[in-house]
Amino acid sequence: MTATTGSAPPAGALPHWETTPEDLPAAIREIKAALRARIEASGRGVREVFAAVERRVAARVAEIEAERRRGESVWPVVDYTDIENGTVSPREMARLKRRGCLVVRGHFPREQALAWDTGIVDYVERNRFFETYTGPGDDFFGSVGSRPEIYPVYWSPAQMEARQSDRMARVQSFLNSFWKHTSDGVQWFDPERDALYPDRIRRRPPGTDSEGLGAHCDPGTLDLWMTEAYQKAFRHLWDGSVEEYDPWDAAHRTAGPQYPGTTMCSAFRTFQGWTALSDMDHDQGVLHTVPIPEAMALLMLRPLLEDVPEDDMCDVTVNQVFPASETWHPLLLRALTAIPDVRAGDSVWWHCDMIHSVAPVRDQKGWGNVMYIPAAPWCPRNEAYAAHVREAFRTGSSPSDFPEEHYERAWTGRFTPDRLNEIGRRGLGL
């Protein structure tokens, strides 16, 4: 028995491992048996519970396929001014919750975004980044057979100005509000305050041939089944009440551990997101998602079916992304849908559990430049990570979630603490 306690769990309790199990195949066999037993104790079979989720997801897939046939935009699109003025229509609010993704038009003025893009180029060239860059510092995307074009740069003035902007804070709070953030007398996160989560930039030049990035999701890996907090977060999948599963419920998701791995995310994000620094057309190697927040339930239950080997979780393992594949998830991949055309200054957001990919492209037309900024509301998990972020900011280091490349430690022109505004200080926990 390899559970955290070192002994058999109480009757009815699930075994759990708060750190990565030493014997992964044995732990997988153990947790799969325990989860099946938990489901069956409710009076329902695993196949019955999976079928209930599959029907729910299949209805969403059919909706999305019908919208695409009609030439409609599957992605909700909202103007920033409507978020700022509180005038987003009830219909669009409902679509956002149903689809779990959003494009914010004019999140930043186009001229501001283009100036930030120019500023990033100046920052990296002035500091001879291309002469010292040694290539990707991780193989995190090995499980999906591809790698994006990412610069491990975190502390440019452009990135920090966007992160601590009141326009960014307003959109983050709007997105956080779609989540159930208080239950059972616990406030799981503060929807009005975001942690400053530093991530990288992508710059893809015109004429690029890119293999893209295979379909995957990012909330975690085996820890989603094996740690106690996530077992509680996904409780409705295991206790016979699968119809009550709510992908927008933050309960138990904001304090638990995540198994360490290259480019893990220590923070809880309500939405992943990026801000466009160039114009991008929908057919030029852009983001695709499966815009079905409930799909996570299918991903979690699928390994329990009898056609999956007992020591396998549909190819999910530690230190790689959580893959979605034609082998195990063909229904879901039918719904994979590109973002609409975006322009510099627009931002793109998708629910933290959502399957996403980046399409391949040949001879790309125009630049494909973004800076990654998520919605990561203040909570115990994000407060703990903020301590690491503060130290990385102070020293110009790569944040602890990312490979230890530390290019910016000696760079000139780095964003300095005296330029932090109130949003920036709060986001760093200062």
Short mmCIF file of C-alpha atoms in Angstrom, two decimals, residues 72-337:
data_model
loop_
_atom_site.label_atom_id
_atom_site.label_comp_id
_atom_site.label_asym_id
_atom_site.label_seq_id
_atom_site.Cartn_x
_atom_site.Cartn_y
_atom_site.Cartn_z
CA GLU A 72 -21.62 30.52 -37.15
CA SER A 73 -18.85 31.39 -34.69
CA VAL A 74 -18.64 28.66 -32.06
CA TRP A 75 -16.52 30.95 -29.91
CA PRO A 76 -18.36 33.67 -27.94
CA VAL A 77 -17.00 37.14 -28.81
CA VAL A 78 -17.47 40.13 -26.48
CA ASP A 79 -16.27 43.72 -26.79
CA TYR A 80 -14.08 44.95 -23.95
CA THR A 81 -16.25 48.06 -23.62
CA ASP A 82 -19.24 45.84 -22.75
CA ILE A 83 -17.23 44.18 -19.97
CA GLU A 84 -16.09 47.58 -18.73
CA ASN A 85 -19.64 48.98 -18.78
CA GLY A 86 -21.35 45.85 -17.46
CA THR A 87 -23.42 45.55 -20.64
CA VAL A 88 -22.56 42.00 -21.79
CA SER A 89 -25.92 40.51 -22.77
CA PRO A 90 -27.46 37.61 -20.80
CA ARG A 91 -27.35 35.56 -24.01
CA GLU A 92 -23.60 36.05 -24.37
CA MET A 93 -23.06 35.32 -20.67
CA ALA A 94 -24.93 32.03 -21.10
CA ARG A 95 -22.93 31.18 -24.25
CA LEU A 96 -19.65 31.83 -22.45
CA LYS A 97 -20.63 29.46 -19.63
CA ARG A 98 -21.80 26.81 -22.09
CA ARG A 99 -18.71 27.01 -24.29
CA GLY A 100 -16.10 27.86 -21.64
CA CYS A 101 -14.14 30.16 -23.93
CA LEU A 102 -14.14 33.78 -25.07
CA VAL A 103 -12.52 36.29 -27.40
CA VAL A 104 -12.40 39.83 -25.96
CA ARG A 105 -12.32 42.31 -28.82
CA GLY A 106 -10.29 45.46 -28.18
CA HIS A 107 -9.11 44.29 -24.76
CA PHE A 108 -6.22 46.67 -25.33
CA PRO A 109 -5.98 49.40 -27.96
CA ARG A 110 -4.38 48.04 -31.11
CA GLU A 111 -1.63 50.68 -31.01
CA GLN A 112 -0.76 49.65 -27.43
CA ALA A 113 -0.46 45.98 -28.37
CA LEU A 114 1.72 46.72 -31.41
CA ALA A 115 3.94 48.97 -29.27
CA TRP A 116 4.32 46.16 -26.73
CA ASP A 117 5.32 43.79 -29.53
CA THR A 118 7.97 46.25 -30.71
CA GLY A 119 9.13 46.73 -27.12
CA ILE A 120 9.62 42.98 -26.64
CA VAL A 121 11.74 42.80 -29.80
CA ASP A 122 13.89 45.68 -28.56
CA TYR A 123 14.20 44.03 -25.12
CA VAL A 124 15.39 40.66 -26.42
CA GLU A 125 17.66 42.08 -29.13
CA ARG A 126 19.29 44.64 -26.82
CA ASN A 127 20.16 41.78 -24.48
CA ARG A 128 21.47 39.48 -27.25
CA PHE A 129 18.89 36.79 -26.52
CA PHE A 130 19.33 35.03 -29.86
CA GLU A 131 23.10 34.80 -29.38
CA THR A 132 22.70 33.13 -25.97
CA TYR A 133 19.48 31.10 -26.45
CA THR A 134 20.23 27.39 -26.10
CA GLY A 135 16.87 26.01 -27.26
CA PRO A 136 13.82 24.74 -25.39
CA GLY A 137 14.57 23.95 -21.77
CA ASP A 138 11.95 21.23 -21.50
CA ASP A 139 10.32 18.32 -23.35
CA PHE A 140 6.99 18.84 -21.64
CA PHE A 141 5.04 18.50 -24.88
CA GLY A 142 6.64 15.19 -25.86
CA SER A 143 3.41 13.31 -25.25
CA VAL A 144 1.59 15.27 -27.96
CA GLY A 145 4.42 15.08 -30.45
CA SER A 146 5.07 18.76 -31.02
CA ARG A 147 6.47 21.95 -29.57
CA PRO A 148 5.35 25.59 -29.82
CA GLU A 149 7.61 28.55 -30.62
CA ILE A 150 8.09 29.98 -27.16
CA TYR A 151 10.59 32.50 -25.75
CA PRO A 152 11.44 31.96 -22.05
CA VAL A 153 11.12 35.68 -21.30
CA TYR A 154 9.04 36.78 -18.30
CA TRP A 155 9.96 40.25 -17.06
CA SER A 156 9.83 42.62 -20.02
CA PRO A 157 8.12 45.97 -19.46
CA ALA A 158 5.46 44.96 -22.00
CA GLN A 159 4.49 41.79 -20.14
CA MET A 160 4.40 43.45 -16.74
CA GLU A 161 2.44 46.46 -17.98
CA ALA A 162 -0.21 44.14 -19.42
CA ARG A 163 -0.34 41.96 -16.29
CA GLN A 164 -0.89 44.88 -13.93
CA SER A 165 -3.22 46.83 -16.22
CA ASP A 166 -6.65 47.76 -14.88
CA ARG A 167 -8.08 46.50 -18.20
CA MET A 168 -6.56 43.07 -17.52
CA ALA A 169 -7.82 43.05 -13.92
CA ARG A 170 -11.34 43.92 -15.08
CA VAL A 171 -11.47 41.06 -17.60
CA GLN A 172 -9.98 38.60 -15.10
CA SER A 173 -12.64 39.50 -12.50
CA PHE A 174 -15.36 39.13 -15.14
CA LEU A 175 -14.09 35.64 -16.02
CA ASN A 176 -13.66 34.61 -12.39
CA SER A 177 -17.30 35.49 -11.76
CA PHE A 178 -18.46 32.52 -13.83
CA TRP A 179 -17.08 30.14 -11.22
CA LYS A 180 -18.75 29.04 -8.00
CA HIS A 181 -16.11 30.39 -5.63
CA THR A 182 -17.87 29.98 -2.25
CA SER A 183 -19.51 26.84 -0.85
CA ASP A 184 -19.90 25.03 2.49
CA GLY A 185 -18.88 28.22 4.27
CA VAL A 186 -15.52 28.33 2.44
CA GLN A 187 -14.40 31.02 0.00
CA TRP A 188 -12.23 28.99 -2.33
CA PHE A 189 -10.87 32.09 -4.09
CA ASP A 190 -11.31 35.85 -4.25
CA PRO A 191 -12.83 36.67 -7.67
CA GLU A 192 -11.85 40.35 -7.45
CA ARG A 193 -8.11 39.81 -6.94
CA ASP A 194 -5.77 37.92 -9.24
CA ALA A 195 -2.32 36.56 -8.56
CA LEU A 196 0.29 37.75 -11.03
CA TYR A 197 1.22 34.54 -12.87
CA PRO A 198 4.26 35.18 -15.10
CA ASP A 199 4.36 33.16 -18.29
CA ARG A 200 6.25 33.42 -21.56
CA ILE A 201 5.73 34.89 -25.02
CA ARG A 202 5.33 33.32 -28.44
CA ARG A 203 6.70 34.95 -31.57
CA ARG A 204 6.17 33.12 -34.84
CA PRO A 205 7.41 35.00 -37.95
CA PRO A 206 5.78 35.15 -41.39
CA GLY A 207 6.65 32.24 -43.64
CA THR A 208 6.97 29.84 -40.72
CA ASP A 209 6.27 26.13 -41.09
CA SER A 210 5.05 24.94 -37.71
CA GLU A 211 4.02 21.48 -36.57
CA GLY A 212 1.68 23.07 -34.05
CA LEU A 213 0.78 21.49 -30.75
CA GLY A 214 -1.29 18.36 -30.24
CA ALA A 215 -4.56 18.25 -28.31
CA HIS A 216 -4.09 18.28 -24.54
CA CYS A 217 -5.28 19.89 -21.32
CA ASP A 218 -3.32 21.45 -18.50
CA PRO A 219 -4.97 21.16 -15.04
CA GLY A 220 -2.64 18.37 -13.92
CA THR A 221 -1.77 14.75 -14.66
CA LEU A 222 -2.09 11.68 -12.43
CA ASP A 223 -2.58 13.97 -9.40
CA LEU A 224 -6.13 14.60 -10.68
CA TRP A 225 -7.03 11.02 -9.71
CA MET A 226 -4.50 10.39 -6.95
CA THR A 227 -4.45 13.38 -4.57
CA GLU A 228 -7.05 13.85 -1.86
CA ALA A 229 -8.06 17.41 -2.83
CA TYR A 230 -8.73 16.48 -6.45
CA GLN A 231 -10.59 13.32 -5.42
CA LYS A 232 -12.92 15.69 -3.54
CA ALA A 233 -13.05 18.17 -6.43
CA PHE A 234 -14.21 15.39 -8.77
CA ARG A 235 -16.35 13.71 -6.07
CA HIS A 236 -19.50 13.62 -8.20
CA LEU A 237 -17.76 11.42 -10.76
CA TRP A 238 -17.05 8.76 -8.15
CA ASP A 239 -20.06 8.78 -5.81
CA GLY A 240 -22.94 8.02 -8.18
CA SER A 241 -24.06 11.64 -8.58
CA VAL A 242 -22.33 12.32 -11.88
CA GLU A 243 -25.26 14.43 -13.12
CA GLU A 244 -24.33 16.98 -10.43
CA TYR A 245 -20.77 17.41 -11.69
CA ASP A 246 -20.15 21.11 -12.31
CA PRO A 247 -16.96 22.10 -14.17
CA TRP A 248 -17.39 25.63 -12.75
CA ASP A 249 -17.21 24.55 -9.08
CA ALA A 250 -13.89 25.57 -7.49
CA ALA A 251 -14.39 23.53 -4.30
CA HIS A 252 -11.17 21.77 -3.19
CA ARG A 253 -9.24 22.90 -6.29
CA THR A 254 -7.38 25.84 -4.74
CA ALA A 255 -5.28 24.29 -2.00
CA GLY A 256 -4.17 20.83 -3.14
CA PRO A 257 -0.72 19.82 -4.45
CA GLN A 258 0.27 19.06 -8.01
CA TYR A 259 2.86 16.46 -8.92
CA PRO A 260 6.06 18.23 -9.95
CA GLY A 261 7.14 18.17 -13.57
CA THR A 262 8.71 20.31 -16.24
CA THR A 263 6.51 23.36 -16.87
CA MET A 264 3.91 22.35 -14.31
CA CYS A 265 1.41 24.98 -13.17
CA SER A 266 1.52 25.54 -9.42
CA ALA A 267 -1.27 28.09 -9.69
CA PHE A 268 -5.01 27.56 -9.91
CA ARG A 269 -6.24 29.22 -13.09
CA THR A 270 -9.93 29.77 -13.79
CA PHE A 271 -9.03 30.50 -17.41
CA GLN A 272 -5.92 30.16 -19.48
CA GLY A 273 -5.40 33.07 -21.80
CA TRP A 274 -3.25 35.08 -24.13
CA THR A 275 -3.20 38.59 -25.49
CA ALA A 276 -2.58 39.06 -29.22
CA LEU A 277 0.38 41.24 -30.19
CA SER A 278 -0.24 40.79 -33.92
CA ASP A 279 -3.16 40.11 -36.24
CA MET A 280 -3.89 36.39 -36.77
CA ASP A 281 -6.37 34.75 -39.12
CA HIS A 282 -8.26 31.65 -38.04
CA ASP A 283 -6.50 29.37 -40.55
CA GLN A 284 -2.90 30.41 -39.75
CA GLY A 285 -1.81 27.87 -37.13
CA VAL A 286 -3.97 29.25 -34.31
CA LEU A 287 -5.45 27.96 -31.08
CA HIS A 288 -8.22 25.36 -31.26
CA THR A 289 -10.28 24.17 -28.30
CA VAL A 290 -12.90 21.57 -27.56
CA PRO A 291 -15.36 24.17 -26.18
CA ILE A 292 -17.09 21.79 -23.77
CA PRO A 293 -16.15 22.38 -20.10
CA GLU A 294 -17.91 19.14 -19.09
CA ALA A 295 -15.49 17.12 -21.23
CA MET A 296 -13.19 16.81 -18.21
CA ALA A 297 -15.64 14.33 -16.70
CA LEU A 298 -15.30 12.09 -19.74
CA LEU A 299 -11.49 12.37 -19.64
CA MET A 300 -11.46 11.38 -15.96
CA LEU A 301 -13.82 8.39 -16.31
CA ARG A 302 -12.47 6.99 -19.57
CA PRO A 303 -9.49 5.11 -18.03
CA LEU A 304 -11.87 3.07 -15.86
CA LEU A 305 -13.48 1.30 -18.83
CA GLU A 306 -12.50 -2.28 -19.50
CA ASP A 307 -10.67 -1.67 -22.81
CA VAL A 308 -7.89 0.36 -21.10
CA PRO A 309 -4.94 -1.62 -19.67
CA GLU A 310 -5.02 -1.78 -15.87
CA ASP A 311 -1.77 0.13 -15.40
CA ASP A 312 -2.64 2.85 -17.96
CA MET A 313 -4.65 6.09 -17.62
CA CYS A 314 -5.24 6.63 -21.36
CA ASP A 315 -1.60 7.66 -21.77
CA VAL A 316 -1.67 10.24 -18.96
CA THR A 317 1.53 10.17 -16.92
CA VAL A 318 3.69 12.53 -14.90
CA ASN A 319 6.03 15.15 -16.40
CA GLN A 320 4.07 15.43 -19.64
CA VAL A 321 0.86 17.16 -20.64
CA PHE A 322 -2.50 15.40 -20.31
CA PRO A 323 -3.12 14.22 -23.91
CA ALA A 324 -6.44 13.91 -25.71
CA SER A 325 -6.27 11.47 -28.60
CA GLU A 326 -8.22 9.76 -31.35
CA THR A 327 -7.37 6.47 -29.64
CA TRP A 328 -9.27 7.26 -26.45
CA HIS A 329 -11.33 10.40 -27.08
CA PRO A 330 -12.58 10.48 -30.71
CA LEU A 331 -15.95 11.99 -29.75
CA LEU A 332 -14.30 14.99 -28.10
CA LEU A 333 -11.91 15.74 -30.94
CA ARG A 334 -14.83 16.09 -33.35
CA ALA A 335 -15.57 19.38 -31.56
CA LEU A 336 -12.06 20.85 -31.89
CA THR A 337 -12.70 24.40 -33.14
#
